[in-house]
Short mmCIF file of C-alpha atoms in Angstrom, two decimals:
data_model
loop_
_atom_site.label_atom_id
_atom_site.label_comp_id
_atom_site.label_asym_id
_atom_site.label_seq_id
_atom_site.Cartn_x
_atom_site.Cartn_y
_atom_site.Cartn_z
CA UNK A 1 35.93 -203.26 -175.17
CA UNK A 2 36.31 -199.51 -175.26
CA UNK A 3 37.89 -198.65 -172.09
CA UNK A 4 40.51 -201.83 -172.88
CA UNK A 5 42.53 -198.85 -174.54
CA UNK A 6 43.03 -196.96 -171.13
CA UNK A 7 46.77 -198.22 -169.86
CA UNK A 8 46.64 -200.84 -167.13
CA UNK A 9 45.37 -198.57 -164.17
CA UNK A 10 46.18 -201.77 -161.20
CA UNK A 11 48.91 -199.91 -159.74
CA UNK A 12 46.74 -196.61 -159.10
CA UNK A 13 45.06 -198.87 -156.32
CA UNK A 14 45.79 -197.89 -152.71
CA UNK A 15 45.91 -200.12 -149.84
CA UNK A 16 46.15 -199.74 -146.08
CA UNK A 17 49.44 -198.65 -144.94
CA UNK A 18 50.01 -202.28 -142.78
CA UNK A 19 50.04 -203.94 -146.19
CA UNK A 20 52.84 -205.47 -147.86
CA UNK A 21 52.32 -204.04 -150.91
CA UNK A 22 51.59 -200.06 -149.49
CA UNK A 23 52.44 -197.34 -151.79
CA UNK A 24 56.59 -196.75 -151.16
CA UNK A 25 56.74 -193.92 -153.91
CA UNK A 26 58.33 -190.54 -153.56
CA UNK A 27 56.16 -187.38 -153.52
CA UNK A 28 57.28 -184.82 -155.59
CA UNK A 29 55.45 -181.10 -155.98
CA UNK A 30 52.64 -181.04 -158.51
CA UNK A 31 54.05 -179.87 -162.02
CA UNK A 32 52.07 -176.87 -163.95
CA UNK A 33 50.25 -176.23 -161.09
CA UNK A 34 47.93 -172.88 -160.84
CA UNK A 35 46.27 -172.50 -157.25
CA UNK A 36 42.22 -171.32 -157.33
CA UNK A 37 41.61 -171.45 -153.87
CA UNK A 38 42.77 -171.15 -150.60
CA UNK A 39 41.08 -172.60 -147.10
CA UNK A 40 42.15 -173.83 -144.03
CA UNK A 41 42.48 -177.98 -144.13
CA UNK A 42 40.11 -179.86 -142.67
CA UNK A 43 41.95 -181.37 -139.83
CA UNK A 44 43.27 -177.86 -138.67
CA UNK A 45 39.96 -176.38 -138.92
CA UNK A 46 38.48 -179.18 -136.54
CA UNK A 47 41.43 -178.39 -134.67
CA UNK A 48 40.67 -174.83 -134.29
CA UNK A 49 36.93 -175.55 -133.90
CA UNK A 50 37.69 -177.59 -130.81
CA UNK A 51 40.19 -174.86 -129.23
CA UNK A 52 37.45 -172.15 -129.86
CA UNK A 53 35.15 -174.38 -127.68
CA UNK A 54 37.55 -174.94 -124.88
CA UNK A 55 38.77 -171.35 -124.51
CA UNK A 56 35.53 -169.58 -125.23
CA UNK A 57 33.22 -172.25 -123.84
CA UNK A 58 31.32 -172.44 -126.73
CA UNK A 59 28.77 -175.52 -126.46
CA UNK A 60 29.40 -178.43 -129.13
CA UNK A 61 25.85 -178.14 -130.27
CA UNK A 62 26.89 -174.76 -131.61
CA UNK A 63 29.88 -175.92 -133.91
CA UNK A 64 28.26 -179.34 -135.21
CA UNK A 65 27.05 -177.84 -138.66
CA UNK A 66 30.32 -176.52 -139.22
CA UNK A 67 31.79 -178.49 -142.64
CA UNK A 68 35.18 -176.93 -143.29
CA UNK A 69 36.62 -177.53 -146.60
CA UNK A 70 40.44 -178.35 -147.34
CA UNK A 71 40.26 -175.70 -150.65
CA UNK A 72 41.13 -177.28 -153.79
CA UNK A 73 43.91 -176.45 -156.40
CA UNK A 74 43.73 -176.56 -160.26
CA UNK A 75 46.39 -179.20 -162.00
CA UNK A 76 46.90 -178.14 -165.85
CA UNK A 77 48.65 -180.40 -168.06
CA UNK A 78 48.95 -178.88 -171.08
CA UNK A 79 51.37 -181.09 -172.63
CA UNK A 80 48.46 -184.35 -172.65
CA UNK A 81 45.25 -181.56 -172.90
CA UNK A 82 43.77 -181.96 -169.58
CA UNK A 83 43.13 -179.93 -166.27
CA UNK A 84 41.21 -180.73 -162.94
CA UNK A 85 40.93 -179.52 -159.49
CA UNK A 86 42.05 -181.75 -156.32
CA UNK A 87 42.16 -180.99 -152.69
CA UNK A 88 45.20 -178.72 -151.44
CA UNK A 89 46.94 -180.65 -148.92
CA UNK A 90 46.95 -183.95 -151.09
CA UNK A 91 50.20 -184.65 -152.57
CA UNK A 92 51.80 -185.96 -155.99
CA UNK A 93 52.89 -189.49 -156.18
CA UNK A 94 55.80 -190.78 -158.54
CA UNK A 95 55.26 -194.55 -160.03
CA UNK A 96 51.78 -194.78 -159.72
CA UNK A 97 51.15 -196.10 -163.16
CA UNK A 98 49.00 -193.40 -164.40
CA UNK A 99 49.49 -189.92 -166.21
CA UNK A 100 49.08 -188.36 -162.93
CA UNK A 101 48.34 -189.42 -159.11
CA UNK A 102 47.50 -187.58 -156.08
CA UNK A 103 46.79 -189.05 -152.88
CA UNK A 104 45.64 -187.79 -148.98
CA UNK A 105 48.76 -188.07 -147.44
CA UNK A 106 46.65 -189.46 -144.42
CA UNK A 107 44.15 -191.56 -145.79
CA UNK A 108 46.32 -194.08 -148.22
CA UNK A 109 42.81 -195.43 -149.81
CA UNK A 110 41.49 -192.00 -150.98
CA UNK A 111 43.32 -190.58 -154.52
CA UNK A 112 42.55 -189.14 -157.96
CA UNK A 113 44.20 -190.22 -161.02
CA UNK A 114 43.68 -189.63 -164.81
CA UNK A 115 44.31 -192.13 -167.44
CA UNK A 116 44.55 -191.33 -171.26
CA UNK A 117 43.76 -194.13 -173.48
CA UNK A 118 47.02 -194.91 -176.34
CA UNK A 119 46.53 -193.01 -179.70
CA UNK A 120 47.11 -195.79 -181.62
CA UNK A 121 44.88 -198.15 -179.97
CA UNK A 122 41.59 -196.34 -180.65
CA UNK A 123 40.61 -193.09 -182.57
CA UNK A 124 37.57 -191.65 -180.43
CA UNK A 125 35.59 -188.60 -181.82
CA UNK A 126 33.15 -188.13 -178.80
CA UNK A 127 32.62 -189.79 -175.31
CA UNK A 128 29.50 -191.25 -177.03
CA UNK A 129 31.51 -193.87 -178.61
CA UNK A 130 31.38 -195.69 -175.56
CA UNK A 131 27.38 -196.03 -176.06
CA UNK A 132 24.84 -194.24 -173.35
CA UNK A 133 25.92 -193.87 -170.18
CA UNK A 134 24.45 -196.61 -168.52
CA UNK A 135 26.38 -198.82 -171.12
CA UNK A 136 29.94 -197.04 -169.85
CA UNK A 137 29.12 -197.67 -166.87
CA UNK A 138 28.98 -201.25 -166.58
CA UNK A 139 32.46 -201.28 -168.73
CA UNK A 140 33.93 -199.02 -165.77
CA UNK A 141 32.82 -201.20 -163.19
CA UNK A 142 34.06 -204.53 -165.62
CA UNK A 143 37.42 -202.56 -165.97
CA UNK A 144 37.93 -201.90 -161.54
CA UNK A 145 36.64 -205.69 -161.07
CA UNK A 146 39.33 -206.72 -163.53
CA UNK A 147 41.92 -204.92 -161.87
CA UNK A 148 41.01 -206.07 -158.57
CA UNK A 149 41.09 -209.49 -158.91
CA UNK A 150 42.85 -211.64 -156.46
CA UNK A 151 44.48 -215.14 -156.16
CA UNK A 152 43.94 -215.32 -152.34
CA UNK A 153 41.68 -217.99 -151.21
CA UNK A 154 38.25 -216.72 -149.90
CA UNK A 155 38.29 -213.42 -151.36
CA UNK A 156 35.00 -212.11 -152.68
CA UNK A 157 34.05 -208.77 -154.01
CA UNK A 158 30.48 -207.36 -154.28
CA UNK A 159 29.40 -204.57 -156.59
CA UNK A 160 27.11 -201.84 -157.80
CA UNK A 161 26.67 -198.95 -160.07
CA UNK A 162 25.26 -196.23 -158.17
CA UNK A 163 24.81 -193.91 -160.60
CA UNK A 164 25.53 -192.83 -164.47
CA UNK A 165 24.93 -189.65 -166.25
CA UNK A 166 26.25 -187.23 -168.99
CA UNK A 167 26.73 -183.57 -168.78
CA UNK A 168 27.85 -181.18 -171.20
CA UNK A 169 30.31 -178.53 -169.37
CA UNK A 170 30.98 -175.13 -169.86
CA UNK A 171 33.37 -175.86 -172.55
CA UNK A 172 30.90 -177.32 -174.74
CA UNK A 173 31.95 -181.24 -174.33
CA UNK A 174 29.94 -183.87 -173.38
CA UNK A 175 31.51 -185.86 -170.40
CA UNK A 176 30.01 -189.15 -168.80
CA UNK A 177 30.18 -189.41 -164.76
CA UNK A 178 30.16 -192.96 -163.46
CA UNK A 179 29.51 -194.15 -159.58
CA UNK A 180 30.54 -197.86 -158.18
CA UNK A 181 30.72 -199.34 -154.87
CA UNK A 182 32.96 -202.14 -154.38
CA UNK A 183 33.38 -204.00 -151.16
CA UNK A 184 35.98 -206.78 -150.71
CA UNK A 185 35.07 -209.79 -148.44
CA UNK A 186 37.79 -211.99 -146.90
CA UNK A 187 37.91 -215.28 -144.77
CA UNK A 188 40.01 -214.82 -141.47
CA UNK A 189 41.31 -218.26 -142.02
CA UNK A 190 40.93 -219.31 -145.70
CA UNK A 191 43.16 -222.12 -144.85
CA UNK A 192 40.54 -223.34 -142.25
CA UNK A 193 39.65 -227.18 -142.96
CA UNK A 194 35.82 -226.65 -141.47
CA UNK A 195 33.58 -224.09 -143.04
CA UNK A 196 32.70 -222.69 -139.68
CA UNK A 197 36.24 -221.66 -138.89
CA UNK A 198 36.03 -219.29 -142.38
CA UNK A 199 34.81 -216.28 -141.39
CA UNK A 200 34.20 -213.84 -144.05
CA UNK A 201 34.93 -210.31 -142.81
CA UNK A 202 34.87 -206.80 -144.42
CA UNK A 203 38.51 -205.73 -145.75
CA UNK A 204 37.38 -202.80 -147.21
CA UNK A 205 34.23 -200.49 -148.80
CA UNK A 206 34.86 -197.69 -151.47
CA UNK A 207 33.54 -195.42 -153.32
CA UNK A 208 34.66 -194.68 -157.20
CA UNK A 209 33.94 -192.24 -159.19
CA UNK A 210 34.69 -191.85 -163.18
CA UNK A 211 34.76 -188.85 -165.17
CA UNK A 212 34.89 -189.70 -168.52
CA UNK A 213 35.88 -187.11 -171.75
CA UNK A 214 36.99 -187.32 -175.48
CA UNK A 215 39.61 -185.09 -177.01
CA UNK A 216 42.78 -185.42 -179.31
CA UNK A 217 41.03 -188.56 -180.32
CA UNK A 218 41.61 -190.02 -176.93
CA UNK A 219 39.92 -191.13 -174.20
CA UNK A 220 40.34 -189.39 -170.85
CA UNK A 221 39.25 -190.91 -167.33
CA UNK A 222 39.66 -189.01 -164.37
CA UNK A 223 39.36 -191.46 -161.48
CA UNK A 224 38.34 -190.62 -157.72
CA UNK A 225 38.90 -193.42 -155.02
CA UNK A 226 37.56 -192.83 -151.72
CA UNK A 227 36.17 -194.96 -148.41
CA UNK A 228 32.76 -195.02 -148.12
CA UNK A 229 32.77 -193.41 -144.51
CA UNK A 230 34.82 -190.78 -146.01
CA UNK A 231 33.28 -190.17 -148.80
CA UNK A 232 29.93 -189.27 -146.88
CA UNK A 233 32.29 -186.43 -145.24
CA UNK A 234 33.80 -184.97 -148.20
CA UNK A 235 31.47 -185.42 -151.01
CA UNK A 236 31.14 -181.95 -151.35
CA UNK A 237 34.75 -181.47 -152.41
CA UNK A 238 34.92 -184.66 -154.31
CA UNK A 239 32.11 -183.75 -156.68
CA UNK A 240 33.58 -180.40 -156.97
CA UNK A 241 36.81 -182.24 -158.24
CA UNK A 242 34.50 -184.30 -160.69
CA UNK A 243 32.84 -181.46 -162.32
CA UNK A 244 36.28 -179.58 -162.48
CA UNK A 245 37.64 -182.07 -164.79
CA UNK A 246 38.28 -180.68 -168.37
CA UNK A 247 39.79 -182.26 -171.79
CA UNK A 248 41.79 -179.52 -173.96
CA UNK A 249 42.76 -179.50 -177.47
CA UNK A 250 46.25 -179.99 -177.69
CA UNK A 251 48.35 -177.52 -180.08
CA UNK A 252 50.19 -178.53 -182.82
#
């Protein structure tokens, strides 16, 4: 399995704040950053819209179409050979198990990371070494489900590949894009004797977006994780993040 050459990714999973295994990593300022765009953060923009309504008397129906963007920054890793844009209010987290990891400071289930295969495990010439996009999508989903395996009783996962595609970016390289949805259900009382006392409830419903690229004989994977309801609100920004991912030749 070509994706198995990527380093284990389980630690990149974000969990709700009240969970016992919540992220307790220290935040560090991103390295090698260059700012490409600025905008009013979404939450501040929302407050600005509401204050405008209160003090000027503008009806809410007139602001309902406003969709403020948080703005994006560019992260460049010249040592490992990749770059991408990310929401400028997200913070970098150390010890998440990925080459780089950012998360939303408010929505802990929303994050972005990059994984790189070991150069000693496989030699990649092109992302097409993974097969067609549909085949790569199956491998990506399998990898996610492997990482999210649980030993708890009564846990059930539902998954679906939403889309797979390929594109040639402005750098002339081909990239694969994979989108999957995974839902997690758990019994409210897994130790109950009677089946009627074990009611399955939805724990989380997430969208996972992966962008795969090959350079320097290595496989690079950009991963975005976001709750489905948040994805609906932030789809424009998140797709910009996906489209911004580039792999670069490392200078000898």
